[in-house]
PDB file of C-alpha atoms in Angstrom:
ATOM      1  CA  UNK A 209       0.000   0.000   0.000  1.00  0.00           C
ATOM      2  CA  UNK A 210       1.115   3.588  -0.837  1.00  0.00           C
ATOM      3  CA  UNK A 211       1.352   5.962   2.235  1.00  0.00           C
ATOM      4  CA  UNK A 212       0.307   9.422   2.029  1.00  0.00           C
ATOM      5  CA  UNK A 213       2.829  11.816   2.956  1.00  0.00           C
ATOM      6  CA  UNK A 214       2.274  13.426   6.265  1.00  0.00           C
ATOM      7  CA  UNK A 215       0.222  16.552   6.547  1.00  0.00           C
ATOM      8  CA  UNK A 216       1.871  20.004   6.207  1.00  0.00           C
ATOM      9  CA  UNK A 217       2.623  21.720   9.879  1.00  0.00           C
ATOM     10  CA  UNK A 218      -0.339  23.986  10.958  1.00  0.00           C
ATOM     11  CA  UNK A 219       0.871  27.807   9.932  1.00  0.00           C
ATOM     12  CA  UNK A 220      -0.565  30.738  12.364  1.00  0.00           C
ATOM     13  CA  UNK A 221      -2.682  33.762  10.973  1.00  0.00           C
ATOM     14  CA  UNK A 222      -0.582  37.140  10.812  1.00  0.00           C
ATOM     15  CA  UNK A 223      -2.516  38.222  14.315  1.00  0.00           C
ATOM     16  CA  UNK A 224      -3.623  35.586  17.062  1.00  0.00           C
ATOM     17  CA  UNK A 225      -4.741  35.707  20.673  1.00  0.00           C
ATOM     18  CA  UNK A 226      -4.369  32.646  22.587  1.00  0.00           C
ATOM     19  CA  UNK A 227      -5.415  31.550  25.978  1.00  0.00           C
ATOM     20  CA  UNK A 228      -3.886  28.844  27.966  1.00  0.00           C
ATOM     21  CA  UNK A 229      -1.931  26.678  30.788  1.00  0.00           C
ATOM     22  CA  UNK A 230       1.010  26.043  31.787  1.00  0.00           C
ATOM     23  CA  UNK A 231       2.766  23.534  33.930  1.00  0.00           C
ATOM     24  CA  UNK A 232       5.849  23.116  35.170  1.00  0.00           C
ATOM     25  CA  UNK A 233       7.548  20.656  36.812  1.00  0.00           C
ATOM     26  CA  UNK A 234       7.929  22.058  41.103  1.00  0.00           C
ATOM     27  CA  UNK A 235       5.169  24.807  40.872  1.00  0.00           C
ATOM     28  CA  UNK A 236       2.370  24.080  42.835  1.00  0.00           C
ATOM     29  CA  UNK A 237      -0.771  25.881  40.483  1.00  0.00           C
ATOM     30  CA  UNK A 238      -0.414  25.969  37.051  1.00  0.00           C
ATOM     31  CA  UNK A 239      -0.159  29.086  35.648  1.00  0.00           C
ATOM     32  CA  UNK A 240      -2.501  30.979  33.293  1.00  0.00           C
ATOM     33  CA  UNK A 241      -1.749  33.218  30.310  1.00  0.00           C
ATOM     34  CA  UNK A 242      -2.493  34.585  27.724  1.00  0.00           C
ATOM     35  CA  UNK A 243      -0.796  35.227  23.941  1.00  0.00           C
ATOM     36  CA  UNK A 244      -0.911  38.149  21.481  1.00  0.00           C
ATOM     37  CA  UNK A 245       0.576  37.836  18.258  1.00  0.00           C
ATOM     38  CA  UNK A 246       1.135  40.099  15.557  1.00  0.00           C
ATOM     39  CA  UNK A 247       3.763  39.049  12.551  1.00  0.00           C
ATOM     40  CA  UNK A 248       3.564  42.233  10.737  1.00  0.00           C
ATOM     41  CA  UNK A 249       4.121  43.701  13.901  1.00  0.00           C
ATOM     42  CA  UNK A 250       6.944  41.506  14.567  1.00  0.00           C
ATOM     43  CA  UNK A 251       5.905  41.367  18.296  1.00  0.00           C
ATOM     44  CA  UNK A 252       4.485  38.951  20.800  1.00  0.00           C
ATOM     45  CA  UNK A 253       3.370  39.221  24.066  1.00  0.00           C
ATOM     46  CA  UNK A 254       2.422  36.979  26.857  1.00  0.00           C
ATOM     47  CA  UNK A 255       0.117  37.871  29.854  1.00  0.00           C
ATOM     48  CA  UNK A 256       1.086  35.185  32.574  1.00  0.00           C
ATOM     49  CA  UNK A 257      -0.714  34.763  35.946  1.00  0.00           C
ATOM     50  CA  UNK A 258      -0.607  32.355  38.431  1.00  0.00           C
ATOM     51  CA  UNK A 259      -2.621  31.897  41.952  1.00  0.00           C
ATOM     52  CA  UNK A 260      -1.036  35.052  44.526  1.00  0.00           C
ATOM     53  CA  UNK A 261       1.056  36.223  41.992  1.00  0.00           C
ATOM     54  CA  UNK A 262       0.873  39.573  40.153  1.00  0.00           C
ATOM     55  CA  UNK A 263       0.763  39.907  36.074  1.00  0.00           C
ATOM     56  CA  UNK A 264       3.685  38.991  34.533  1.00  0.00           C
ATOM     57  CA  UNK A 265       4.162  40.982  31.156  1.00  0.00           C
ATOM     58  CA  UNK A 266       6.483  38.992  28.096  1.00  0.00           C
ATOM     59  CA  UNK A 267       6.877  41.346  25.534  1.00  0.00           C
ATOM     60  CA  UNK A 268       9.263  40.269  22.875  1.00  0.00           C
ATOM     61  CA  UNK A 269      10.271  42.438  19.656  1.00  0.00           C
ATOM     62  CA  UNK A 270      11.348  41.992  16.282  1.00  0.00           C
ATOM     63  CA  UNK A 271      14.357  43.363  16.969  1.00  0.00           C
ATOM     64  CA  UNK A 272      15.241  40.356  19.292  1.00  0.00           C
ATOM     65  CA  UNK A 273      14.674  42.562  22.449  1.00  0.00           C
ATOM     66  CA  UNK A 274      12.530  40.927  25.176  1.00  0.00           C
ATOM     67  CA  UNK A 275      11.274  41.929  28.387  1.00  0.00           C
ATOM     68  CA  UNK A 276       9.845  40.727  31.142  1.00  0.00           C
ATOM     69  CA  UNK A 277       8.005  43.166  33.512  1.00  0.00           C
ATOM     70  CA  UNK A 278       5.746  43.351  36.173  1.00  0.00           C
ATOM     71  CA  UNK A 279       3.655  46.829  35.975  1.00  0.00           C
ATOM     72  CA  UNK A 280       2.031  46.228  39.817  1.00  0.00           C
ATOM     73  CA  UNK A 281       6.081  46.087  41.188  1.00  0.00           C
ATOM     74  CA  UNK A 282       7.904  48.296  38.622  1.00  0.00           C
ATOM     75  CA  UNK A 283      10.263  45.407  38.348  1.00  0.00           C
ATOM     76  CA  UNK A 284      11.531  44.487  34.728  1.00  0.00           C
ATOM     77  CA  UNK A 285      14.439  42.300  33.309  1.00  0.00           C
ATOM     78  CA  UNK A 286      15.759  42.803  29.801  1.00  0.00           C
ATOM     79  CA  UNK A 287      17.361  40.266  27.060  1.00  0.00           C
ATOM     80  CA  UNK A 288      18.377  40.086  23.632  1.00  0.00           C
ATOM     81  CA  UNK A 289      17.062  36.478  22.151  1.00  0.00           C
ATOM     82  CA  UNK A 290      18.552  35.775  19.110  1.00  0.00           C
ATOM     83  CA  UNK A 291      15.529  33.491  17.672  1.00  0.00           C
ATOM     84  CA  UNK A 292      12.897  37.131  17.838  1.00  0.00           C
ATOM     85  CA  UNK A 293       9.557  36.953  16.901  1.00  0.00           C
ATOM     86  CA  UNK A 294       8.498  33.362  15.093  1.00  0.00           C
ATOM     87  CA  UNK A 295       7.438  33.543  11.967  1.00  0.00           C
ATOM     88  CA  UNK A 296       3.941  32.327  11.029  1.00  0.00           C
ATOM     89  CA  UNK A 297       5.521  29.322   9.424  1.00  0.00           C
ATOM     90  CA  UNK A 298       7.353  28.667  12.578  1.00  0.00           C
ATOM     91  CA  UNK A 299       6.912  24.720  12.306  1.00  0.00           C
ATOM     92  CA  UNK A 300       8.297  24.631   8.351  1.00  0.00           C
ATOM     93  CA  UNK A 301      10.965  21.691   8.538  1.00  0.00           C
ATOM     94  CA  UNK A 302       9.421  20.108  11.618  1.00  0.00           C
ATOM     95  CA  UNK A 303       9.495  16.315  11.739  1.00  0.00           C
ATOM     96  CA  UNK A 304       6.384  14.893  11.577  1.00  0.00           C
ATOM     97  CA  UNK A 305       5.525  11.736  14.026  1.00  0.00           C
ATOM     98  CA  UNK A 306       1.718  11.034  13.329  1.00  0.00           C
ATOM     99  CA  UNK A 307      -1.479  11.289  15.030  1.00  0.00           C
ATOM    100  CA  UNK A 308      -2.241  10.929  18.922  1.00  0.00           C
ATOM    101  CA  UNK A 309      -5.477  12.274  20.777  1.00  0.00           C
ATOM    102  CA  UNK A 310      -5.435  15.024  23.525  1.00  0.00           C
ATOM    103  CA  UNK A 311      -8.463  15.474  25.230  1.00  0.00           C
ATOM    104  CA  UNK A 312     -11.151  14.276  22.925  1.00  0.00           C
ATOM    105  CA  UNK A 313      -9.581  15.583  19.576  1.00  0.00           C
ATOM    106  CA  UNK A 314      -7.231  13.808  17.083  1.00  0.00           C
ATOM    107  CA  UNK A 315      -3.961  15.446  16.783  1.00  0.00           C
ATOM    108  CA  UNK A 316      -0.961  15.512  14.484  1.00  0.00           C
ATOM    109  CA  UNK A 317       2.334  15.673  16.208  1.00  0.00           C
ATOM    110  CA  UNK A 318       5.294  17.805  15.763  1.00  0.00           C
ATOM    111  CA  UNK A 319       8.619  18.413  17.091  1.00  0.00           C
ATOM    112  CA  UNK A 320      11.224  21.163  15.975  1.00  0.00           C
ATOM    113  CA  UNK A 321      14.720  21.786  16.931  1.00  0.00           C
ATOM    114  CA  UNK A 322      14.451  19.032  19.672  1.00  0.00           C
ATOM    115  CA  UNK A 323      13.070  22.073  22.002  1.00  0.00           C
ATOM    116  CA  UNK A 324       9.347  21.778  21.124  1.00  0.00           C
ATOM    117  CA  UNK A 325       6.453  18.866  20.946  1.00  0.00           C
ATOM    118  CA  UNK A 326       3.317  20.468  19.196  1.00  0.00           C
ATOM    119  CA  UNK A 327       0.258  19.220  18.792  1.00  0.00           C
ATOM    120  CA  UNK A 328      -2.850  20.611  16.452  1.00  0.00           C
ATOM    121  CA  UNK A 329      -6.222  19.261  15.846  1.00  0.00           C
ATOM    122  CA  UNK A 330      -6.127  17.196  13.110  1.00  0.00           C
ATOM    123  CA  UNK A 331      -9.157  18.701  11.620  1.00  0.00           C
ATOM    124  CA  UNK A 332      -8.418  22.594  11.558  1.00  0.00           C
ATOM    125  CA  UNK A 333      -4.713  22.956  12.585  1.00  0.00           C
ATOM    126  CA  UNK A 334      -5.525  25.034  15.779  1.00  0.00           C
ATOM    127  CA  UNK A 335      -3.015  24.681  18.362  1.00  0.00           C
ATOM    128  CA  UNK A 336      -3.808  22.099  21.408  1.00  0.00           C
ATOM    129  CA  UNK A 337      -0.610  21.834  23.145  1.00  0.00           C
ATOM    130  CA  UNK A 338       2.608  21.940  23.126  1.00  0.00           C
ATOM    131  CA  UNK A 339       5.546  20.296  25.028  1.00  0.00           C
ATOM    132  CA  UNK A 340       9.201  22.439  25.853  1.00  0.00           C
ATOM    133  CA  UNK A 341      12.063  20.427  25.976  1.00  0.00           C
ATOM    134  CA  UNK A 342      14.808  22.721  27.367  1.00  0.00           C
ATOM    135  CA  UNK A 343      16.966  19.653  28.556  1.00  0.00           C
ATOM    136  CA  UNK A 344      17.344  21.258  31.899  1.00  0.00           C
ATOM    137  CA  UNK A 345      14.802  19.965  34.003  1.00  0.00           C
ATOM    138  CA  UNK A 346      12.368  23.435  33.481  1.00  0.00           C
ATOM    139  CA  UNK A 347      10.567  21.721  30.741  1.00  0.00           C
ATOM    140  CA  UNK A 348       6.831  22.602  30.644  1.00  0.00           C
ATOM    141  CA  UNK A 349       3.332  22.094  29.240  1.00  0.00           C
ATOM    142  CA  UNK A 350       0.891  24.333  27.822  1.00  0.00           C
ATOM    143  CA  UNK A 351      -2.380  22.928  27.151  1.00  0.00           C
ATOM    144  CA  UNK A 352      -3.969  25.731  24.773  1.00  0.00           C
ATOM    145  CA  UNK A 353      -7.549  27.222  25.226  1.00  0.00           C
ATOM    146  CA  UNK A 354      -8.936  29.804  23.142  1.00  0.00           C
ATOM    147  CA  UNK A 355      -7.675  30.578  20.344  1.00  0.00           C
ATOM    148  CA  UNK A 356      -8.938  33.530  17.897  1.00  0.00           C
ATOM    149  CA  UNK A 357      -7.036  34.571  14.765  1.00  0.00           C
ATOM    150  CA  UNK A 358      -7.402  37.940  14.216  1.00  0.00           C
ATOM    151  CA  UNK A 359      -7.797  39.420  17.725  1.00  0.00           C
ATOM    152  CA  UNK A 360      -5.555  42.084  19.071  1.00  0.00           C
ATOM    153  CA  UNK A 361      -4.974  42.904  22.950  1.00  0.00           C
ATOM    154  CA  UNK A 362      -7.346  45.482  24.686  1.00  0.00           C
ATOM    155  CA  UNK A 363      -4.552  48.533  24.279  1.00  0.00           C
ATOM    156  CA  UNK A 364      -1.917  49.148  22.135  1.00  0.00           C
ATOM    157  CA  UNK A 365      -0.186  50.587  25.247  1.00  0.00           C
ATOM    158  CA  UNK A 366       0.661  46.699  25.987  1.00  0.00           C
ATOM    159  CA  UNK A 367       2.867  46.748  22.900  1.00  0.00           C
ATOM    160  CA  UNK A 368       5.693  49.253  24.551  1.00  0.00           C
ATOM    161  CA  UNK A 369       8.243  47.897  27.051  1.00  0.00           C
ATOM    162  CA  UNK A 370       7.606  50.415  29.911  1.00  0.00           C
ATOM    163  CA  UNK A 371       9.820  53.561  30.893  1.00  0.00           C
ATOM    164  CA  UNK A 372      11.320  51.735  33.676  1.00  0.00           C
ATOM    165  CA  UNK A 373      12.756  48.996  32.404  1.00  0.00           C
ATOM    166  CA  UNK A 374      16.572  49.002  31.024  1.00  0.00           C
ATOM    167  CA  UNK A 375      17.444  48.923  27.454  1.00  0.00           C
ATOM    168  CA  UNK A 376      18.089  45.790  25.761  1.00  0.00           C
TER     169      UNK A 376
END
């Protein structure tokens, strides 16, 4: 019998919101967050909360500057990540390795780079989860939510590292 050749990797609309969870391996909750993604932007930001806990911001740039701050403490750490902003086609080259279910929906399976496990619905290519690999013991889950292509966060204000953090 002839096999078909394995589906193409999902690609992501220009603009996405996603909710989600994440654990990780010694926390005791999980935490939520939430994703904003805009390619022609080339930004990408992450609104991550967990149970007493304020908001952590993740704002990452195009011009590989990303910063983590936390607007209720003024407190704010700054990096240069040489990856940036992921293209839509992010998962181009990844190695396919067939079909599993999470939850209640079929899922083709991913990995890329030997960092990252994703999973998408079989049926539409919306995200489901995902598995980081980091090889040091901080590897983590994020079991996706919501997901709306299109949608943009509340304020454009969210988009600008604030005043008091350093520069990258």
């Amino acid at each position: 019998a002839v096999r078909a050749p394995p589906p193409a990797p999902p690609v992501w609309p220009e603009r996405l919101s996603m909710a989600f969870d994440i654990d990780r391996p010694g926390r005791r909750h999980a935490q939520t967050a939430t994703l904003y993604y805009d390619w022609p932007g080339r930004r990408n930001l992450l609104l991550i909360d967990a149970p007493g806990e304020h908001t952590l911001h993740d704002l990452e740039l195009g011009n590989h500057s990303s910063y983590f701050f936390t607007p209720a403490t003024r407190a704010c750490k700054t990096f240069r990540v040489p990856v940036g902003v992921l293209s839509p086609d992010w998962l181009a080259g990844a190695d396919y390795h067939g079909r599993t279910t999470v939850g209640s929906e079929e899922a083709d399976v991913w990995t890329k780079a030997d960092f990252i496990v994703y999973y998408a619905a079989a049926s539409s290519g919306v995200p489901l989860r995902w598995d980081f690999l980091d090889g040091s013991g901080m590897n983590q889950t994020v079991h996706a939510g919501s997901y709306v292509p299109g949608e943009r966060p509340p304020s454009e204000a969210l988009w600008e590292p604030p005043a008091y953090c350093p520069p990258t």
